[in-house]
Structures are given as structure tokens and as C-alpha cells.
Short mmCIF file of C-alpha atoms in Angstrom, two decimals:
data_model
loop_
_atom_site.label_atom_id
_atom_site.label_comp_id
_atom_site.label_asym_id
_atom_site.label_seq_id
_atom_site.Cartn_x
_atom_site.Cartn_y
_atom_site.Cartn_z
CA MET K 174 -90.41 -77.37 119.20
CA ALA K 175 -93.18 -78.53 121.55
CA PHE K 176 -96.82 -77.71 120.85
CA ASP K 177 -99.69 -78.15 123.30
CA PHE K 178 -102.63 -79.65 121.44
CA ASN K 179 -104.54 -80.34 124.67
CA ARG K 180 -104.82 -76.72 125.71
CA PHE K 181 -108.47 -75.91 126.31
CA ILE K 182 -109.73 -72.60 124.97
CA SER K 183 -113.34 -71.54 125.36
CA ARG K 184 -114.83 -70.56 122.02
CA GLU K 185 -118.15 -69.39 123.39
CA ASN K 186 -119.27 -65.81 122.76
CA THR K 187 -116.85 -65.38 119.85
CA SER K 188 -119.50 -65.61 117.08
CA CYS K 189 -118.37 -69.21 116.72
CA VAL K 190 -120.58 -71.35 114.48
CA LYS K 191 -119.59 -74.52 116.27
CA TYR K 192 -120.49 -73.34 119.79
CA ASP K 193 -122.61 -70.21 119.64
CA LEU K 194 -125.15 -71.69 117.19
CA ARG K 195 -125.82 -74.88 119.15
CA GLN K 196 -129.38 -73.88 119.98
CA ALA K 197 -130.13 -73.01 116.37
CA ILE K 198 -128.47 -76.13 114.95
CA PHE K 199 -129.40 -78.78 117.51
CA GLY K 200 -132.16 -77.28 119.63
CA ASN K 201 -129.96 -77.89 122.67
CA PRO K 202 -127.45 -75.17 123.66
CA HIS K 203 -125.53 -77.58 125.89
CA VAL K 204 -124.46 -80.27 123.42
CA LEU K 205 -120.77 -81.07 123.14
CA PRO K 206 -120.26 -79.91 119.54
CA MET K 207 -118.24 -82.32 117.40
CA TRP K 208 -119.80 -81.60 114.04
CA VAL K 209 -118.60 -78.78 111.75
CA ALA K 210 -115.08 -79.35 110.43
CA ASP K 211 -112.98 -76.87 112.31
CA MET K 212 -110.65 -77.61 115.21
CA ASP K 213 -110.89 -76.81 118.90
CA ILE K 214 -107.12 -76.41 118.69
CA PRO K 215 -105.46 -72.99 118.48
CA THR K 216 -104.05 -71.77 115.21
CA PRO K 217 -100.26 -72.03 115.67
CA ASP K 218 -98.49 -69.05 117.18
CA PHE K 219 -96.17 -68.51 114.21
CA ILE K 220 -99.21 -67.86 112.00
CA ILE K 221 -100.83 -65.53 114.53
CA ASP K 222 -97.48 -63.71 114.80
CA ALA K 223 -97.35 -63.23 111.03
CA ILE K 224 -100.82 -61.68 111.08
CA ARG K 225 -99.85 -59.43 114.01
CA GLU K 226 -96.73 -58.33 112.16
CA ARG K 227 -98.83 -57.20 109.21
CA LEU K 228 -101.07 -55.30 111.63
CA ASN K 229 -98.07 -53.22 112.64
CA HIS K 230 -98.63 -51.36 109.39
CA PRO K 231 -101.75 -49.24 109.91
CA VAL K 232 -103.02 -49.27 106.31
CA LEU K 233 -105.01 -52.31 105.22
CA GLY K 234 -105.75 -51.35 101.65
CA TYR K 235 -105.98 -53.23 98.39
CA THR K 236 -103.53 -56.10 98.15
CA PHE K 237 -102.27 -58.70 95.69
CA ARG K 238 -100.63 -62.12 95.81
CA ASP K 239 -96.89 -61.67 95.60
CA THR K 240 -94.12 -64.04 94.54
CA GLU K 241 -93.64 -65.24 98.11
CA TYR K 242 -97.27 -66.36 98.22
CA HIS K 243 -96.95 -68.46 95.08
CA ASN K 244 -93.56 -69.82 96.16
CA ALA K 245 -95.03 -71.00 99.45
CA ILE K 246 -97.70 -73.03 97.66
CA THR K 247 -95.32 -74.51 95.10
CA TRP K 248 -92.80 -75.44 97.84
CA TRP K 249 -95.49 -77.10 99.97
CA TYR K 250 -96.88 -79.15 97.11
CA LYS K 251 -93.51 -80.31 95.85
CA HIS K 252 -92.27 -81.12 99.35
CA ARG K 253 -95.41 -82.75 100.76
CA HIS K 254 -97.29 -84.01 97.71
CA SER K 255 -94.54 -84.57 95.10
CA TRP K 256 -96.32 -82.30 92.62
CA ASP K 257 -94.25 -79.73 90.72
CA LEU K 258 -96.64 -76.83 90.35
CA LYS K 259 -96.04 -73.77 88.22
CA ALA K 260 -96.93 -70.43 89.74
CA GLU K 261 -99.08 -69.51 86.74
CA TRP K 262 -101.39 -72.45 87.49
CA ILE K 263 -102.43 -70.96 90.83
CA ASP K 264 -105.26 -68.54 91.49
CA PHE K 265 -107.16 -67.36 94.54
CA CYS K 266 -110.67 -68.32 95.62
CA PRO K 267 -112.46 -67.33 98.84
CA GLY K 268 -112.85 -70.99 99.78
CA VAL K 269 -113.59 -74.41 98.37
CA VAL K 270 -117.38 -74.02 98.48
CA SER K 271 -117.38 -70.68 96.69
CA GLY K 272 -114.78 -72.13 94.32
CA LEU K 273 -117.14 -74.98 93.46
CA SER K 274 -119.85 -72.49 92.57
CA HIS K 275 -117.47 -70.50 90.38
CA ALA K 276 -116.30 -73.67 88.60
CA ILE K 277 -119.86 -74.85 88.00
CA ARG K 278 -120.75 -71.52 86.42
CA ALA K 279 -117.52 -71.32 84.43
CA PHE K 280 -117.56 -74.81 82.93
CA THR K 281 -121.22 -75.89 82.71
CA SER K 282 -124.49 -74.40 81.55
CA PRO K 283 -127.90 -74.29 83.26
CA GLY K 284 -129.53 -77.70 83.08
CA ASP K 285 -126.24 -79.60 82.65
CA LYS K 286 -125.69 -82.73 84.73
CA VAL K 287 -122.98 -82.72 87.38
CA ILE K 288 -121.94 -86.01 88.96
CA ILE K 289 -121.35 -86.31 92.71
CA GLN K 290 -120.50 -89.44 94.72
CA PRO K 291 -122.46 -89.62 97.98
CA PRO K 292 -122.30 -89.90 100.88
CA VAL K 293 -120.43 -86.65 100.40
CA TYR K 294 -119.97 -83.12 101.71
CA ARG K 295 -123.34 -81.34 101.69
CA PRO K 296 -122.29 -78.28 99.59
CA PHE K 297 -121.62 -80.62 96.67
CA PHE K 298 -125.40 -80.96 96.47
CA THR K 299 -126.33 -77.34 97.08
CA THR K 300 -123.80 -75.65 94.82
CA VAL K 301 -125.01 -77.74 91.89
CA THR K 302 -128.73 -77.23 92.40
CA GLY K 303 -128.30 -73.65 93.58
CA ASN K 304 -126.68 -72.80 90.26
CA GLY K 305 -129.45 -74.37 88.21
CA ARG K 306 -127.61 -77.56 87.26
CA GLU K 307 -128.88 -81.12 87.64
CA LEU K 308 -127.40 -83.62 90.08
CA ALA K 309 -126.37 -87.04 88.81
CA PHE K 310 -125.62 -89.52 91.59
CA ASN K 311 -122.84 -92.07 91.49
CA PRO K 312 -122.95 -93.39 95.08
CA LEU K 313 -119.83 -94.93 96.54
CA VAL K 314 -119.94 -98.70 96.93
CA GLU K 315 -119.75 -99.71 100.60
CA ASN K 316 -118.71 -103.15 101.83
CA ASP K 317 -118.37 -103.58 105.60
CA GLY K 318 -117.18 -100.01 106.07
CA GLU K 319 -114.85 -99.95 103.05
CA TYR K 320 -115.77 -97.56 100.24
CA THR K 321 -114.85 -97.66 96.56
CA PHE K 322 -115.95 -95.94 93.36
CA ASN K 323 -118.75 -97.35 91.19
CA TYR K 324 -116.97 -97.21 87.84
CA ASP K 325 -119.74 -98.88 85.84
CA LEU K 326 -122.38 -96.40 86.95
CA LEU K 327 -119.96 -93.52 86.45
CA GLU K 328 -119.36 -94.55 82.86
CA LYS K 329 -123.10 -94.88 82.27
CA GLN K 330 -123.75 -91.37 83.59
CA ALA K 331 -120.82 -89.91 81.68
CA SER K 332 -122.06 -91.49 78.47
CA GLN K 333 -125.49 -89.91 79.02
CA GLY K 334 -124.23 -86.35 78.77
CA ALA K 335 -122.91 -85.32 82.19
CA ARG K 336 -120.49 -82.40 81.93
CA MET K 337 -118.61 -82.44 85.24
CA LEU K 338 -117.57 -84.71 88.10
CA ILE K 339 -116.98 -83.27 91.59
CA LEU K 340 -114.46 -85.40 93.47
CA SER K 341 -113.82 -85.40 97.22
CA ASN K 342 -110.15 -86.37 97.75
CA PRO K 343 -109.55 -87.17 100.58
CA HIS K 344 -113.19 -88.05 100.91
CA ASN K 345 -115.43 -86.22 103.34
CA PRO K 346 -117.10 -87.88 105.26
CA VAL K 347 -115.87 -91.47 104.77
CA GLY K 348 -112.17 -90.60 105.14
CA ARG K 349 -110.82 -92.45 102.09
CA LEU K 350 -107.55 -91.53 100.44
CA TRP K 351 -108.02 -92.67 96.87
CA SER K 352 -105.12 -94.69 95.51
CA LYS K 353 -103.26 -93.79 92.34
CA GLU K 354 -104.84 -96.78 90.60
CA GLU K 355 -108.37 -95.77 91.63
CA LEU K 356 -107.87 -92.21 90.48
CA LEU K 357 -106.37 -93.26 87.15
CA LYS K 358 -109.33 -95.53 86.44
CA LEU K 359 -111.73 -92.74 87.40
CA GLY K 360 -109.76 -90.30 85.24
CA GLU K 361 -109.82 -92.65 82.27
CA ILE K 362 -113.62 -92.52 82.24
CA CYS K 363 -113.67 -88.74 82.64
CA THR K 364 -111.17 -88.33 79.79
CA LYS K 365 -113.11 -90.68 77.51
CA TYR K 366 -116.31 -88.66 77.91
CA ASN K 367 -114.75 -85.20 78.20
CA LEU K 368 -115.85 -84.60 81.79
CA ILE K 369 -114.34 -81.70 83.70
CA ILE K 370 -113.03 -82.96 87.06
CA VAL K 371 -113.41 -80.60 90.01
CA SER K 372 -111.36 -81.99 92.89
CA ASP K 373 -111.88 -80.80 96.47
CA GLU K 374 -108.56 -81.53 98.19
CA ILE K 375 -108.93 -79.33 101.26
CA HIS K 376 -108.11 -82.22 103.64
CA SER K 377 -105.05 -83.40 101.70
CA ASP K 378 -102.50 -82.54 104.41
CA LEU K 379 -104.33 -84.41 107.17
CA VAL K 380 -103.09 -87.91 106.36
CA PHE K 381 -102.62 -90.75 108.88
CA ASP K 382 -100.02 -93.48 109.23
CA GLY K 383 -97.59 -92.34 106.55
CA LYS K 384 -100.14 -92.84 103.79
CA LYS K 385 -99.93 -90.86 100.56
CA HIS K 386 -102.36 -88.35 99.09
CA PHE K 387 -102.41 -88.14 95.30
CA SER K 388 -103.83 -85.10 93.53
CA ILE K 389 -105.58 -86.49 90.48
CA ALA K 390 -104.21 -83.67 88.31
CA SER K 391 -100.65 -84.70 89.22
CA LEU K 392 -100.98 -88.19 87.72
CA SER K 393 -100.79 -87.30 84.01
CA GLU K 394 -100.72 -84.35 81.64
CA GLN K 395 -104.08 -85.46 80.28
CA LEU K 396 -105.70 -85.41 83.71
CA ALA K 397 -104.05 -82.08 84.51
CA SER K 398 -105.65 -80.63 81.39
CA ILE K 399 -109.21 -81.42 82.54
CA THR K 400 -108.93 -80.92 86.31
CA ILE K 401 -109.68 -77.98 88.59
CA THR K 402 -108.11 -78.56 92.03
CA PHE K 403 -109.31 -76.65 95.08
CA ALA K 404 -107.37 -76.50 98.34
CA SER K 405 -106.68 -74.25 101.32
CA MET K 406 -104.61 -74.03 104.48
CA SER K 407 -107.83 -73.59 106.45
CA LYS K 408 -108.40 -77.20 107.59
CA THR K 409 -104.74 -77.95 108.22
CA PHE K 410 -104.04 -74.89 110.37
CA ASN K 411 -107.58 -74.02 111.57
CA LEU K 412 -107.99 -70.83 109.54
CA ALA K 413 -111.49 -71.21 108.08
CA GLY K 414 -112.51 -67.78 109.39
CA LEU K 415 -110.07 -66.09 106.99
CA ALA K 416 -112.08 -67.32 103.97
CA SER K 417 -108.98 -67.90 101.88
CA GLY K 418 -108.40 -70.77 99.49
CA PHE K 419 -106.62 -71.35 96.23
CA VAL K 420 -107.22 -73.18 92.99
CA ILE K 421 -104.76 -75.01 90.73
CA ILE K 422 -105.60 -75.11 87.01
CA PRO K 423 -102.76 -76.24 84.68
CA ASN K 424 -104.84 -75.81 81.51
CA PRO K 425 -104.47 -72.11 80.53
CA THR K 426 -107.79 -72.03 78.68
CA LEU K 427 -109.69 -73.39 81.67
CA LYS K 428 -107.78 -71.10 84.02
CA ALA K 429 -108.74 -68.06 81.96
CA ARG K 430 -112.42 -69.09 82.04
CA PHE K 431 -112.30 -69.57 85.79
CA ALA K 432 -110.52 -66.24 86.31
CA ALA K 433 -113.15 -64.48 84.19
CA GLU K 434 -115.95 -65.97 86.30
CA LEU K 435 -114.13 -64.97 89.49
CA GLU K 436 -113.68 -61.42 88.23
CA ALA K 437 -117.31 -61.17 87.14
CA SER K 438 -118.43 -62.07 90.64
CA GLY K 439 -116.04 -59.60 92.29
CA ALA K 440 -114.63 -62.34 94.51
CA GLY K 441 -111.04 -62.46 93.30
CA MET K 442 -109.16 -59.89 95.37
CA GLY K 443 -108.66 -61.98 98.48
CA ASN K 444 -107.89 -61.41 102.14
CA ILE K 445 -104.70 -59.66 103.19
CA PHE K 446 -104.45 -61.72 106.38
CA GLY K 447 -105.17 -64.92 104.51
CA PHE K 448 -102.15 -64.29 102.30
CA GLU K 449 -99.89 -63.65 105.28
CA ALA K 450 -101.22 -66.73 107.06
CA LEU K 451 -100.56 -68.97 104.08
CA LYS K 452 -96.99 -67.73 103.71
CA ALA K 453 -96.35 -68.49 107.38
CA ALA K 454 -98.12 -71.87 107.26
CA PHE K 455 -96.55 -73.46 104.19
CA THR K 456 -93.05 -73.57 105.67
CA PRO K 457 -90.83 -76.11 107.46
CA GLN K 458 -92.20 -74.73 110.74
CA GLY K 459 -95.72 -75.40 109.52
CA GLU K 460 -94.73 -78.92 108.59
CA GLU K 461 -93.29 -79.51 112.07
CA TRP K 462 -96.52 -78.29 113.67
CA LEU K 463 -98.57 -80.50 111.33
CA SER K 464 -96.54 -83.54 112.32
CA GLY K 465 -97.40 -82.87 115.96
CA LEU K 466 -101.05 -82.34 115.08
CA MET K 467 -101.29 -85.70 113.32
CA GLN K 468 -99.78 -87.45 116.34
CA HIS K 469 -102.38 -85.75 118.51
CA LEU K 470 -105.24 -86.69 116.17
CA ASN K 471 -103.97 -90.25 116.18
CA SER K 472 -104.13 -90.30 119.99
CA ASN K 473 -107.71 -88.99 119.80
CA TRP K 474 -108.60 -91.73 117.32
CA GLU K 475 -107.19 -94.34 119.69
CA LEU K 476 -109.18 -92.91 122.61
CA LEU K 477 -112.40 -92.85 120.59
CA SER K 478 -112.03 -96.29 119.02
CA LEU K 479 -111.12 -97.88 122.36
CA GLY K 480 -114.11 -96.23 124.03
CA LEU K 481 -116.49 -97.33 121.28
CA ALA K 482 -115.19 -100.90 121.26
CA LYS K 483 -117.50 -101.78 124.17
CA TYR K 484 -120.55 -101.00 122.04
CA GLY K 485 -121.18 -103.89 119.68
CA LYS K 486 -123.71 -101.96 117.63
CA VAL K 487 -121.36 -99.10 116.72
CA LYS K 488 -118.66 -99.60 114.11
CA VAL K 489 -115.86 -97.19 113.26
CA ARG K 490 -113.02 -97.39 110.78
CA LYS K 491 -109.91 -95.29 111.11
CA PRO K 492 -109.94 -92.66 108.37
CA ASP K 493 -107.02 -92.60 105.95
CA ALA K 494 -107.18 -88.83 106.19
CA THR K 495 -109.20 -85.92 107.65
CA TYR K 496 -110.04 -85.53 111.34
CA LEU K 497 -113.56 -86.85 110.75
CA VAL K 498 -114.73 -90.29 111.88
CA TRP K 499 -117.59 -91.91 109.98
CA ALA K 500 -119.40 -93.87 112.69
CA ASP K 501 -121.83 -96.63 111.71
CA PHE K 502 -124.85 -96.91 114.03
CA ARG K 503 -126.94 -99.02 111.63
CA ASN K 504 -126.87 -102.11 113.84
CA THR K 505 -128.84 -100.23 116.49
CA ASN K 506 -131.82 -100.40 114.08
CA LEU K 507 -132.84 -96.96 115.33
CA PRO K 508 -134.58 -94.63 112.88
CA ASP K 509 -132.37 -91.64 112.14
CA ASP K 510 -134.64 -89.15 113.84
CA GLU K 511 -134.65 -91.27 117.02
CA LEU K 512 -130.87 -91.75 116.91
CA ASN K 513 -130.40 -88.01 116.52
CA ARG K 514 -132.80 -87.32 119.41
CA LEU K 515 -130.97 -89.73 121.72
CA LEU K 516 -127.58 -88.29 120.88
CA VAL K 517 -128.63 -84.65 121.20
CA TYR K 518 -131.10 -84.68 124.10
CA GLU K 519 -130.14 -87.71 126.19
CA ALA K 520 -126.39 -87.89 125.59
CA GLY K 521 -125.84 -84.17 124.91
CA LEU K 522 -123.69 -84.82 121.84
CA GLY K 523 -123.67 -82.73 118.69
CA PHE K 524 -122.45 -84.95 115.86
CA SER K 525 -123.28 -84.50 112.16
CA PRO K 526 -126.16 -86.80 111.11
CA GLY K 527 -125.13 -89.03 108.23
CA THR K 528 -128.17 -88.10 106.17
CA GLU K 529 -126.68 -84.62 105.71
CA TYR K 530 -124.35 -86.32 103.23
CA GLY K 531 -127.10 -87.97 101.21
CA ALA K 532 -129.43 -90.94 101.59
CA GLU K 533 -126.37 -93.20 101.68
CA GLY K 534 -125.51 -91.73 105.09
CA LYS K 535 -128.59 -93.22 106.73
CA GLY K 536 -127.59 -94.75 110.08
CA PHE K 537 -124.23 -92.95 110.25
CA GLN K 538 -122.88 -90.03 112.25
CA ARG K 539 -119.79 -87.93 111.43
CA ILE K 540 -117.63 -87.16 114.48
CA ASN K 541 -114.98 -84.43 114.54
CA ILE K 542 -111.97 -85.52 116.63
CA ALA K 543 -109.88 -82.34 116.20
CA CYS K 544 -110.05 -81.31 119.83
CA PRO K 545 -108.22 -81.79 123.15
CA ASN K 546 -108.07 -85.37 124.47
CA GLN K 547 -110.44 -84.44 127.27
CA THR K 548 -113.19 -83.64 124.77
CA ILE K 549 -113.04 -87.22 123.48
CA GLU K 550 -113.14 -88.50 127.06
CA LEU K 551 -116.15 -86.32 127.84
CA ALA K 552 -117.92 -87.44 124.67
CA LEU K 553 -117.49 -91.09 125.67
CA LYS K 554 -118.87 -90.38 129.14
CA ARG K 555 -121.91 -88.71 127.60
CA LEU K 556 -122.38 -91.53 125.11
CA ALA K 557 -122.61 -93.96 128.03
CA LYS K 558 -125.95 -92.36 128.90
CA ILE K 559 -127.49 -94.16 125.91
CA ALA K 560 -125.39 -97.33 126.22
CA ARG K 561 -128.52 -99.51 126.39
CA TYR K 562 -129.20 -98.73 122.73
CA LEU K 563 -125.63 -99.40 121.60
CA GLU K 564 -124.55 -102.62 123.34
#
């Protein structure tokens, strides 16, 4: 089945965060927006058709997650990620960010330390502090664009009373897929000091070059017993607007605590269209579409990297996973505010400034390449307007 990933669809005037909030976000309503992590690629027709089919019934009342819903998730994870899930491990959450907040409240107390590993997704910061917990920083170690964990600092923080580690796997924004060996070493420290691991795996399907994503909870029974895994079909199939995710918790005691927190907040019922979308997405047809998407994203990466190769002061590394490129502008020696001004007002480009992901993102920009090829081509043309700063 052929899919057209280069079809251009205007998203303006649809209450679209990415396009309709450009003035509010960037101060320039005409930037080419390549920031927030959703795709300028249509949700596949077979998912839209499943939602339309449900709309043929005129009553949209209270709903629940049926056997088909759980079977779709267990099939997908066994088939794509080699993880044999049990249906009773799975629960709903409105999304990964809300799930993080629920997990923080369920498994820590006010004032507890929660470890994050910047540069990392901004809500990792805000969900911790917003819930009255204390951030403990274990920055990734960077060497010429390659990132690894800082195990020594992690052990030091864990030994000083931290209660939880939030893991980004695959990592947003640096694009790392953590290897089995890296995750086992990380997990050994967490097990030793009784840290709860909260793993954000929302990008786990978006893997390049035949590489392998490992869910940390799948690596051992011990790690499964201390891990809360959040995921969703929203990144893979461009369904963020349905606000539907799921959580995998093999430990029944932890699952009951999470479920109680979810119920107390009134956030556990879910979205009737989200359920139908997931059942249509996690299928062989969804896998076929995803294969085509990854080929398209790979072509966008090649376009972008070839276009940036002429600029000696900009470095990019192909991500292992995600559709997010972590671009290193540090060799320009531009202050971040000046780099942002040049990109937004002279080039007309709306990237995500690296400092949104912590101080370790200074000098970087995150670029979303989930778009038609022509968007990448246009971005490169606009970037040429500030070539004098980049060469």
C-alpha cells in the first residue's frame, strides 16, 4: 500500500499549537515552525476511518477499555519490541506528561528528590517542581555529539536519598536509543538504592536504521518490579490531540497505587476516540504505514544533513530514534539570545532553543523533521539568510 508523506496540508486556523501560536511563541507569525513534536503529516486514513466508524453511532457516552484494546497493545509490544506484556499490567493515562505527574504524586512525597538527566524534555523539570518535589540533576555526558549516562553521579545522588529517576528512552532531545548494557547498568544502581524508575518511551516506535529499542522494564523481573513505563500511539501516528496514552506497570502493588492516584484526580476514564484510534493503529496495517514513515523521515534526515554540511559551524548527528534533530551551533560562538533572534527574525525559522531542555542545551537547537520534503528544503533556503554566521 502506497502512502503519500509529502502531501502538504495547511494547519493554519485549526487551533493548531504549532502554527496558530507562532506569534505568541516566537514573536513572529511567519516563522516556519519546526519545534513542537507533532508531525505535519496526516494521520493515516485507516485510523481516521476507525474514528468515523465509531461516529456512525450517535451516542458518545461513558466508555471503557475492552479486550480488543488490551490485545492491540500486547500484540504491538510483542511483535515490535519483543516484550510479552500481560493485559493486567496496562492502564490508561491521558498522556505521558500527565502520567508523569500522577506517578510523582503516587510514588514520592513533597520534598523528595527526583533525578532527571538533562538536556531533557522540559516537562521533566516542571512536573517535578510543580508537584512540590526537588530536582536532582544527573546531566548526560557529551563527547563530540555522543551522549552517555553519568553513572558515578547517579550513584552519588541515589545514595543521598533520591526517590525516583525519570528516564527518557529514546531520549528527547538528543535522540539516543539506550543499549541493553547501558540500561542494565543504570537499573543496577536504581535497584541498589530502591529508586522507582519512570520511563518515558513515547518515541519508542520511531527507530532508524534497524536499531533496537529496549524497554528497561523488559530486561529483568527485578527492573520490571520497580519501573513505570509510559507510552502512547500519539507520536507514531500523529494523534497528540486525542490526549490518550497508556502506562505499563508489572508490579501489582505499584499499579494499584498509580490507579488510586489516577482515580483520585478523575483522569482515568479516557477518550472514546483515542481507544478506537489505538486499536486501528497497533495492527499490521499500522506497522506497514510506520515502515513508510521511517523511510520518509530518513529521506528528510538526508536532505537536512546534506544541506547543513556546507556550514562548518553547525554539527548534527543522526538520531537513533525520534524525528528530532539535535543541532549543535556552539561553534558559531553566538550567545543563545542572539542565535535565537537570527533564526526567528532573519531566517524566519521556528526551532526549539536548546536551553529549553536545561543549561546543558546551551548552543543547541532542536529541529523537527516530521514534515514533507519541501519543508526541509524551504528551511535550508531560509537558513542561508544567516549563512555568514554559520560558515
